[in-house]
Coordinates of C-alpha atoms in Angstrom, one line a residue:
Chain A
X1 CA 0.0 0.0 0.0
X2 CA 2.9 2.3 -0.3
X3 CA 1.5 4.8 -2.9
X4 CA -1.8 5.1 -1.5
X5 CA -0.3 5.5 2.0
X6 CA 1.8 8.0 0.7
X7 CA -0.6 10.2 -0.8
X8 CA -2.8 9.5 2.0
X9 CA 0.3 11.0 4.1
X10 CA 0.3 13.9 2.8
X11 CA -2.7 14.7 2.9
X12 CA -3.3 14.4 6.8
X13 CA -0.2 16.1 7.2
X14 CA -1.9 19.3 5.5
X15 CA -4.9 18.9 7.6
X16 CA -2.7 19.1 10.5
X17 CA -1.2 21.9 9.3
X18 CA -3.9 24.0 9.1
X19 CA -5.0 22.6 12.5
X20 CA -1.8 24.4 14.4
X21 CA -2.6 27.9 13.2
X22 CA -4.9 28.8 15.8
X23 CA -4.0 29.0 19.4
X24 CA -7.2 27.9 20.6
X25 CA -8.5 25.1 18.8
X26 CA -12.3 26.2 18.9
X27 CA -11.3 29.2 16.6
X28 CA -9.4 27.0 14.3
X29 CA -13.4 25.4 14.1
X30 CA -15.1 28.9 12.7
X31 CA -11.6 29.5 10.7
X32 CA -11.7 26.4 8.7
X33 CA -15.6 26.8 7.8
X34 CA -14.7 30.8 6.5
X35 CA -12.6 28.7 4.2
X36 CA -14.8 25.9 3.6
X37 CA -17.4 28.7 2.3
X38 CA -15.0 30.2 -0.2
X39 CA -13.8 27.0 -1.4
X40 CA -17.5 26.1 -2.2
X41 CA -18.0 29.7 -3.8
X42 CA -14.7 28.6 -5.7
X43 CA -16.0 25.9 -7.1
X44 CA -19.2 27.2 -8.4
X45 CA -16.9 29.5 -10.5
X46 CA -15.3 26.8 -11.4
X47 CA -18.2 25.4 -12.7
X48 CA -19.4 28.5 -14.3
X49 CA -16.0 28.7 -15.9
X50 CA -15.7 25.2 -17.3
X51 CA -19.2 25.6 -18.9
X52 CA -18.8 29.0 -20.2
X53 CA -15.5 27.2 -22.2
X54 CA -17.6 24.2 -23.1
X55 CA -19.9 26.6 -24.6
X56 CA -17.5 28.5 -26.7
X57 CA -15.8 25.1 -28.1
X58 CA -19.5 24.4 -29.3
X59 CA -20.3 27.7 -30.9
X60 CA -17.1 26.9 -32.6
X61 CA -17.8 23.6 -33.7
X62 CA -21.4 25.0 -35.4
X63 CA -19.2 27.7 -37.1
X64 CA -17.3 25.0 -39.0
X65 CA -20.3 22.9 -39.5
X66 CA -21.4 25.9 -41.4
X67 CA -18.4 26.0 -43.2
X68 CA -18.1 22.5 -43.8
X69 CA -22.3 22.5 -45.7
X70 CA -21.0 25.4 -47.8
X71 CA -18.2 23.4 -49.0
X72 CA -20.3 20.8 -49.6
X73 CA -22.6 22.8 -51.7
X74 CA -19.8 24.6 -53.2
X75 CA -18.6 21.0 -54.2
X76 CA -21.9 20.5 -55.5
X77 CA -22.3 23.3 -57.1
X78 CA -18.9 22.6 -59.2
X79 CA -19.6 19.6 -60.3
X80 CA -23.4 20.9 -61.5
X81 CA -20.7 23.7 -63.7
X82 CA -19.1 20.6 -65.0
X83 CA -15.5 22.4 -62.4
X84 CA -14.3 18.8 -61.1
X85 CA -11.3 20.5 -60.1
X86 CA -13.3 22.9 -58.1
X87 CA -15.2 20.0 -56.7
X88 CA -12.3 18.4 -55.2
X89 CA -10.8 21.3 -53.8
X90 CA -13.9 22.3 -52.3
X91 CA -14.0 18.7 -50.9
X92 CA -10.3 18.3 -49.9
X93 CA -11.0 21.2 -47.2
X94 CA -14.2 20.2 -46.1
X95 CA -11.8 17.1 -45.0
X96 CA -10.0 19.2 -43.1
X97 CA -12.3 20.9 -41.3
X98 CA -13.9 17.8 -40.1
X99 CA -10.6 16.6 -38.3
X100 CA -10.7 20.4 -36.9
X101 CA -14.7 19.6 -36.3
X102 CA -13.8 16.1 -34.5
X103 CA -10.9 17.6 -32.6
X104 CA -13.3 20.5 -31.3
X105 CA -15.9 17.6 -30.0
X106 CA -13.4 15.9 -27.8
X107 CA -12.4 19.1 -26.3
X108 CA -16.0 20.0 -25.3
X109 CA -16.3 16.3 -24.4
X110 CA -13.4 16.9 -21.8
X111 CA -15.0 19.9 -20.5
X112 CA -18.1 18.2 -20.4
X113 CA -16.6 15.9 -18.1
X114 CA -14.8 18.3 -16.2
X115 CA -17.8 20.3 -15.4
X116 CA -19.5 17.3 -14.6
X117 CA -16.8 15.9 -12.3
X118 CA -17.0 19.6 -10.7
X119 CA -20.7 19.5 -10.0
X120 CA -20.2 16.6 -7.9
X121 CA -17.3 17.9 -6.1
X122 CA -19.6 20.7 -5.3
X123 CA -22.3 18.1 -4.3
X124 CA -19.2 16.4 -1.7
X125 CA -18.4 19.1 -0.5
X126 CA -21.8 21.2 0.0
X127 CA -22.8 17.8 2.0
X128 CA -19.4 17.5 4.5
X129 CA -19.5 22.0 5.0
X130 CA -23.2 21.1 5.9
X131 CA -22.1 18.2 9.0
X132 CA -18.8 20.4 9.9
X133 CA -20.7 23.2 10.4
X134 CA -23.6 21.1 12.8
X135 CA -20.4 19.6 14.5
X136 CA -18.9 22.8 15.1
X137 CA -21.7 24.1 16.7
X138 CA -22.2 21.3 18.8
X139 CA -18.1 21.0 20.0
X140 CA -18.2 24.9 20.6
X141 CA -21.4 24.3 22.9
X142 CA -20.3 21.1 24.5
X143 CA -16.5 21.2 25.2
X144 CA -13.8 23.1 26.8
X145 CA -10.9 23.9 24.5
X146 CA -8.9 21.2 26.4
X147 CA -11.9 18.9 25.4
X148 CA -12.7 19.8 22.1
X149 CA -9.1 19.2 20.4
X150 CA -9.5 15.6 19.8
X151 CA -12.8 16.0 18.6
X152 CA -12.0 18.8 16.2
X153 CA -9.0 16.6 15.0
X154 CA -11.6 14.3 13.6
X155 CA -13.9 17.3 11.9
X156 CA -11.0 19.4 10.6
X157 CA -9.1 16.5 9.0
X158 CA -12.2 14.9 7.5
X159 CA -13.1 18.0 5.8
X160 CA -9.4 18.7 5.2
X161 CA -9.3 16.1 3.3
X162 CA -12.1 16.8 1.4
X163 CA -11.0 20.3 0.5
X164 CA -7.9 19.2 -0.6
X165 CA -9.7 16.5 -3.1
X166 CA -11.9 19.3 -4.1
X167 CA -9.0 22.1 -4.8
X168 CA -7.4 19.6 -7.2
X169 CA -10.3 18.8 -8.8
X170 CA -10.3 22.7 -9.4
X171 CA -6.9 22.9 -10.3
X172 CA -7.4 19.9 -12.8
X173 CA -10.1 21.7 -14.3
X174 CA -8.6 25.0 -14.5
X175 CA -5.6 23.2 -16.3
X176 CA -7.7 22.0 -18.7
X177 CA -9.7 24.9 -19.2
X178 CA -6.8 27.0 -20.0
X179 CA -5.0 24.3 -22.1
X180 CA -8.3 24.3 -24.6
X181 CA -9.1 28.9 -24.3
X182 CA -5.4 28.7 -25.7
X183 CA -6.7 26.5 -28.4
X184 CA -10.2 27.9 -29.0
X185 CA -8.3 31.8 -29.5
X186 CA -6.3 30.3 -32.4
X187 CA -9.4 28.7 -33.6
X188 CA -11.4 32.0 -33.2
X189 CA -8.7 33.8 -35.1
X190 CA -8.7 31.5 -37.7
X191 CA -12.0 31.9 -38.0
X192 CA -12.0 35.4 -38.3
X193 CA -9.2 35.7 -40.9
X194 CA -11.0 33.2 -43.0
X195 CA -8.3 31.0 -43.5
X196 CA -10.2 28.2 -42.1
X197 CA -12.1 28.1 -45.2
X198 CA -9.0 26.1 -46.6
X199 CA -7.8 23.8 -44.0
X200 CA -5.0 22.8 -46.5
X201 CA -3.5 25.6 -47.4
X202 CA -2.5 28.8 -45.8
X203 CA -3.7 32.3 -47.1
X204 CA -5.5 30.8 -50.1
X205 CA -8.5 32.3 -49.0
X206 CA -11.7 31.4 -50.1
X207 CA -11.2 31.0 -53.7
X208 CA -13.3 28.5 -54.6
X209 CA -16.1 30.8 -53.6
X210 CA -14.7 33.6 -55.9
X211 CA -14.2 31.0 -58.9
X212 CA -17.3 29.8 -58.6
X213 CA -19.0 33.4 -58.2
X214 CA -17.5 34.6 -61.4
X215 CA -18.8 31.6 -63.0
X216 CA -22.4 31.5 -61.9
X217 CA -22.4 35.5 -62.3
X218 CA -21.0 35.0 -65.7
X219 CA -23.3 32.0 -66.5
X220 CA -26.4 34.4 -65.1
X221 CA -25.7 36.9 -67.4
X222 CA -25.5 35.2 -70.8
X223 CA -29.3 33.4 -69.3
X224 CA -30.6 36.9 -68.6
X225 CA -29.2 37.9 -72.0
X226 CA -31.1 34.8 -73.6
X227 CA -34.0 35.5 -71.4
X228 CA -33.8 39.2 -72.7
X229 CA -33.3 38.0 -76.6
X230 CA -36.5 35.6 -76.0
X231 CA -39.1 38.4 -74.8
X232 CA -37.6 41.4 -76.8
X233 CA -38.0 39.2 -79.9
X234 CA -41.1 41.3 -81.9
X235 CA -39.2 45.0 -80.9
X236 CA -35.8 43.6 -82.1
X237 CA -37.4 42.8 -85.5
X238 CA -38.8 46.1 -86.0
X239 CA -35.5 47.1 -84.9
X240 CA -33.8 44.7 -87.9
X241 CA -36.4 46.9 -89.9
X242 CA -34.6 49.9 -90.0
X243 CA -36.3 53.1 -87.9
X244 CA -37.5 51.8 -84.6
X245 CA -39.5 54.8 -84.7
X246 CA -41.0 54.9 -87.7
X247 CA -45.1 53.9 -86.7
X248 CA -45.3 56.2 -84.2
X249 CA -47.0 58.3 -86.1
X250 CA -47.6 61.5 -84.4
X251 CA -45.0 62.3 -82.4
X252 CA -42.8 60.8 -85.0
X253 CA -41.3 65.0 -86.1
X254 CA -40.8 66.0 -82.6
X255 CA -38.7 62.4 -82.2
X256 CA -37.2 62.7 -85.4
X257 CA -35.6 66.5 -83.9
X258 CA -34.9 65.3 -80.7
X259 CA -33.0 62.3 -82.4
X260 CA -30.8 65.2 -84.7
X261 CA -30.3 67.2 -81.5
X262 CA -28.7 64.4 -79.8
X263 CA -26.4 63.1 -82.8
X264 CA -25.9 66.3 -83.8
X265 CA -24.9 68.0 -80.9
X266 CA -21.8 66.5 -80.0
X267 CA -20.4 67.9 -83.4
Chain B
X1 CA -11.9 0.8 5.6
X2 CA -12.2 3.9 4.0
X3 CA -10.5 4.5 0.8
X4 CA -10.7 7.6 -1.3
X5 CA -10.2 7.7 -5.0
X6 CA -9.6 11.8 -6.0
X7 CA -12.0 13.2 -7.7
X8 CA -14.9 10.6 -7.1
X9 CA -14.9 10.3 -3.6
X10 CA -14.7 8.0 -0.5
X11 CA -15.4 4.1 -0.7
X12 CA -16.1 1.7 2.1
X13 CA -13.9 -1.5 1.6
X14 CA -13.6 -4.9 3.6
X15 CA -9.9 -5.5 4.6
X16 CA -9.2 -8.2 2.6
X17 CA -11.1 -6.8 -0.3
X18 CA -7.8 -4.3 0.1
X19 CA -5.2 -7.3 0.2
X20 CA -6.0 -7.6 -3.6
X21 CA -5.1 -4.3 -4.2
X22 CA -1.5 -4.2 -3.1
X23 CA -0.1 -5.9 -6.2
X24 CA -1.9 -3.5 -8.4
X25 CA -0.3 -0.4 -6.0
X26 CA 3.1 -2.3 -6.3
X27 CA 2.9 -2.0 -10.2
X28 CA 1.9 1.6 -10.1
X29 CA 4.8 2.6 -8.0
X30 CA 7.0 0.0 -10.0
X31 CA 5.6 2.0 -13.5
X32 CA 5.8 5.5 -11.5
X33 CA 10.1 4.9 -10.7
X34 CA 10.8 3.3 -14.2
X35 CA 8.3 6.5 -16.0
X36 CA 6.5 3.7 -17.6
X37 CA 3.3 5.3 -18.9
X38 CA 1.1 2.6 -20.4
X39 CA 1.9 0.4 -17.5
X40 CA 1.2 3.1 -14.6
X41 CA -2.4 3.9 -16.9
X42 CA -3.5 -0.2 -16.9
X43 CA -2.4 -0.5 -13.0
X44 CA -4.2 2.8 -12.2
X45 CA -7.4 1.8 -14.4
X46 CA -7.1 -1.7 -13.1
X47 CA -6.8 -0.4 -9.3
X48 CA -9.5 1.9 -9.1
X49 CA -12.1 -0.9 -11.3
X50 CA -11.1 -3.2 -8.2
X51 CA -12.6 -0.3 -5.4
X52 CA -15.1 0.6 -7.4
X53 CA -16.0 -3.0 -7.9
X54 CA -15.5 -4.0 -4.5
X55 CA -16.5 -1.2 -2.4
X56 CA -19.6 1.2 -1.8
X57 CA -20.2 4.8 -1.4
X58 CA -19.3 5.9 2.1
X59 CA -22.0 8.5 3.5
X60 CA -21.6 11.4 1.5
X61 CA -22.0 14.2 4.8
X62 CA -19.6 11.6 6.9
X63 CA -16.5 14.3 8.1
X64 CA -14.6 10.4 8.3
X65 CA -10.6 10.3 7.1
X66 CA -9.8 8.2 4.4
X67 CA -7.1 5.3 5.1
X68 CA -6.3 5.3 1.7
X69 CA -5.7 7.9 -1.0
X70 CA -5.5 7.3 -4.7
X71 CA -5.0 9.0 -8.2
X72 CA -7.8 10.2 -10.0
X73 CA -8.3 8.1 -12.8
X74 CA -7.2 10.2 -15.8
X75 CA -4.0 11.4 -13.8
X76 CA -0.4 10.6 -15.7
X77 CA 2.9 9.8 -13.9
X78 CA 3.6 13.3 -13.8
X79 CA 0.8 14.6 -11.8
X80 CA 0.8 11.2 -9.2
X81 CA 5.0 12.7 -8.7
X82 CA 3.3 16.2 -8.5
X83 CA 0.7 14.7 -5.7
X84 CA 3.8 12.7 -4.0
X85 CA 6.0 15.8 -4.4
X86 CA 4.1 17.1 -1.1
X87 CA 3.9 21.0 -2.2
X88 CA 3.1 19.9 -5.8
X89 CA -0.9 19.2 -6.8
X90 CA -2.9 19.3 -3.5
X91 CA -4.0 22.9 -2.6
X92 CA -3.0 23.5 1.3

């Protein structure tokens, strides 16, 4: 039992510790629940903390989901333009952002667990502050300080031990938490910039997008130029005719001088 | 007797339920000196299945000292050194 005792060791040795502090023991008592209370306040931070983090990995992780359907559509899209190259660009990155995407889900699984593992802690602990603060009442009523040190011994180093348990499990968590904020910033900033729209290549921007933009815009034009051809059809014959003009019957002399002033006015 | 595994809590154990448990502690401390990682993670894991397995939940408002004090499961080498180190992991 050598490592178990050992940690075991030092813990009680802590405890005791924090026992000698006081010169009568009954104060150590209402000292060591003052710091009961703000380890408990601590750890509802903690809490708070590890969820706000979880929270921020998962905006993040709907962000590249975005990003990922666009490609997807994008790739789509490209092959629909008869772009195969396109396609498999589009496709290449969406590959990387799902090992990004993956990534991001066992972080927030880790903080899940975490925040989880803290809201027990919180749970211990709430329940031991509860039954040190009944004993404490009880040994300050009963005992002389002679009396009472055995008796607050047992409290102080039962709950001792608990804090201790619980300020790791803080610690642990903070750890992680600031391991993964380090992450999530570079994440956010890649975001941002928009070079997470290639996951394969730096700076190349989102040029897919641009490539297919141009085509679909240029595509839209020549069908809105068809579109126009097919419904101007009648006018553009009497256009073929010669004078546009030339039924318009009465207003045709004030057209027919408006039409000299305008070539003719230039000259 | 009382053993607590970090970051779970406190277990009630038989004694001899314990007796098994000392070749599993022997490895970890054996895997802990030679920095042998995959060794010290099966010994841990393996350890803390056995009080889990063999134990129950001591009364969570009980202010009782555990006999025994282990790892939490996810921690590495480092951290159980950190824990042993005395100053290291545990908050005073």
């Amino acid at each position: 039992m050598s490592l178990m005792k050992r940690i075991s060791l030092i813990f009680r040795s802590k405890a005791n510790r924090a026992l000698d502090k006081a010169e009568d023991p009954r104060e150590t008592l209402d000292y060591s629940y003052q710091r009961q209370l703000e380890l408990l306040s601590k750890v509802r931070r903690g809490v708070a903390d590890v969820a706000t983090s979880r929270k921020r990995v998962e905006l993040q992780v709907n962000q590249l989901e975005q990003q990922s359907t666009k490609l997807q559509g994008q790739a789509e899209k490209a092959i629909g333009v008869g772009r195969e190259d396109l396609a498999r660009e589009a496709l290449t990155r969406k590959s990387g952002l799902t090992s990004q995407i993956e990534s991001l889900k066992e972080q927030r699984a880790t903080l899940q667990g975490e925040e989880e593992k803290l809201v027990l802690a919180q749970q211990r602990l709430q329940a031991k502050v509860e039954a040190f603060r009944t004993r404490k009442e009880t040994i300050k009523a009963t005992y002389t300080a002679a009396e009472a040190q055995t008796r607050i011994g047992e409290a102080m180093s039962g709950i001792g031990e608990e804090m201790g348990d619980v300020g790791l499990a803080i610690q642990r968590a903070e750890d992680k938490t600031a391991q993964m904020q380090a992450r999530g910033q570079a994440i956010d900033e890649l975001i941002a910039s928009g070079a997470l729209d290639d996951a394969s290549q730096v700076n190349a921007g989102d040029d897919i997008s641009r490539e297919l933009d141009a085509m679909s815009s240029g595509s839209d034009v020549e069908s809105e130029l068809a579109r126009l051809k097919a419904g101007n059809a009648p006018q553009a014959i009497e256009a073929g005719d010669g004078d546009i003009l030339a039924d318009t019957d009465t207003d045709s002399d004030e057209v027919a001088v408006r039409r000299e002033t305008s070539e003719g006015g230039p000259a | 007797m009382i053993v607590r595994i970090l970051g779970e809590g406190q277990y009630d154990l038989d004694d001899h339920a314990l007796d098994a448990l000392n070749g599993l502690d022997n490895q970890i401390e054996a895997a802990i000196e030679s920095g042998d990682e995959e060794m010290f993670r099966t010994a841990l894991s393996g350890l803390l299945a056995s009080v889990r397995a063999s134990g129950t939940h001591h009364d969570m408002d009980s202010l009782d000292e555990s006999d025994l004090i282990l790892p939490p499961p996810d921690a590495t080498i480092d951290e159980v050194r950190q824990l042993l180190g005395d100053d290291g992991l545990i908050p005073g």
